[in-house]
C-alpha positions as a Python dict, from the first residue, in 0.01 Angstrom:
ca = {
    (1, 'X'): (0, 0, 0),
    (2, 'X'): (-74, -267, -240),
    (3, 'X'): (-226, -259, -591),
    (4, 'X'): (-535, -431, -442),
    (5, 'X'): (-599, -132, -216),
    (6, 'X'): (-585, 133, -503),
    (7, 'X'): (-882, 284, -666),
    (8, 'X'): (-727, 206, -1016),
    (9, 'X'): (-714, -172, -943),
    (10, 'X'): (-957, -384, -1154),
    (11, 'X'): (-1013, -729, -999),
    (12, 'X'): (-983, -1014, -1244),
    (13, 'X'): (-978, -1319, -1024),
    (14, 'X'): (-856, -1445, -671),
    (15, 'X'): (-488, -1396, -765),
    (16, 'X'): (-454, -1104, -1001),
    (17, 'X'): (-600, -777, -1128),
    (18, 'X'): (-526, -511, -1374),
    (19, 'X'): (-409, -156, -1327),
    (20, 'X'): (-661, 69, -1507),
    (21, 'X'): (-393, 333, -1578),
    (22, 'X'): (-117, 113, -1707),
    (23, 'X'): (-324, -181, -1842),
    (24, 'X'): (-85, -438, -1690),
    (25, 'X'): (-168, -750, -1491),
    (26, 'X'): (-70, -715, -1119),
    (27, 'X'): (-85, -967, -843),
    (28, 'X'): (-314, -919, -543),
    (29, 'X'): (-43, -1017, -293),
    (30, 'X'): (312, -1137, -277),
    (31, 'X'): (604, -1019, -496),
    (32, 'X'): (503, -730, -719),
    (33, 'X'): (199, -635, -525),
    (34, 'X'): (324, -312, -392),
    (35, 'X'): (145, 2, -501),
    (36, 'X'): (303, 242, -758),
    (37, 'X'): (379, 616, -716),
    (38, 'X'): (29, 686, -860),
    (39, 'X'): (-135, 488, -580),
    (40, 'X'): (-475, 644, -460),
    (41, 'X'): (-654, 468, -167),
    (42, 'X'): (-981, 300, -279),
    (43, 'X'): (-1280, 381, -66),
    (44, 'X'): (-1291, 93, 186),
    (45, 'X'): (-1442, 85, 532),
    (46, 'X'): (-1099, 90, 692),
    (47, 'X'): (-1033, 429, 524),
    (48, 'X'): (-1343, 591, 655),
    (49, 'X'): (-1361, 824, 937),
    (50, 'X'): (-1671, 656, 1058),
    (51, 'X'): (-1472, 327, 1108),
    (52, 'X'): (-1302, 262, 1447),
    (53, 'X'): (-1161, 5, 1688),
    (54, 'X'): (-1065, -282, 1449),
    (55, 'X'): (-958, -604, 1606),
    (56, 'X'): (-666, -824, 1487),
    (57, 'X'): (-889, -957, 1203),
    (58, 'X'): (-981, -613, 1079),
    (59, 'X'): (-1340, -607, 1215),
    (60, 'X'): (-1424, -280, 1361),
    (61, 'X'): (-1718, -55, 1428),
    (62, 'X'): (-1908, 162, 1176),
    (63, 'X'): (-2068, 459, 1346),
    (64, 'X'): (-2181, 635, 1023),
    (65, 'X'): (-2542, 531, 1057),
    (66, 'X'): (-2803, 574, 1323),
    (67, 'X'): (-2745, 229, 1450),
    (68, 'X'): (-2367, 135, 1498),
    (69, 'X'): (-2268, -204, 1352),
    (70, 'X'): (-1963, -402, 1282),
    (71, 'X'): (-1778, -382, 945),
    (72, 'X'): (-1477, -534, 782),
    (73, 'X'): (-1189, -286, 718),
    (74, 'X'): (-1129, -436, 364),
    (75, 'X'): (-1498, -403, 268),
    (76, 'X'): (-1537, -184, -40),
    (77, 'X'): (-1736, 135, 34),
    (78, 'X'): (-1769, 250, -327),
    (79, 'X'): (-2156, 306, -295),
    (80, 'X'): (-2176, 381, 86),
    (81, 'X'): (-2367, 703, 131),
    (82, 'X'): (-2199, 756, 470),
    (83, 'X'): (-1835, 703, 350),
    (84, 'X'): (-1617, 993, 450),
    (85, 'X'): (-1238, 1030, 416),
}
C-alpha cells in the first residue's frame, strides 16, 4: 500500500503527489510513500475481478469485455465500465 495506489492521491508530477484528505505533499515511492490508515485502494486494473494472470511486469489478461486483451495492473480504471471489485 502506497499513497500512489490510494483513491485520495492527486498526482502532481513524476516524483510526488498530494493527499486529497490531508492536503500534504507525499512521495510516489521511497521513504514516506507508505499509505496511511485511511488508505482506500484506487480503481486500477490490478484490483479488478476481471484481471488475471499477471506476469513479472504486471501485464495480465482482462476478461471483462467480449474480446479478452492484455492490460497493465497499474493502469487506472476510473472510467472503465467493466471494472468490478
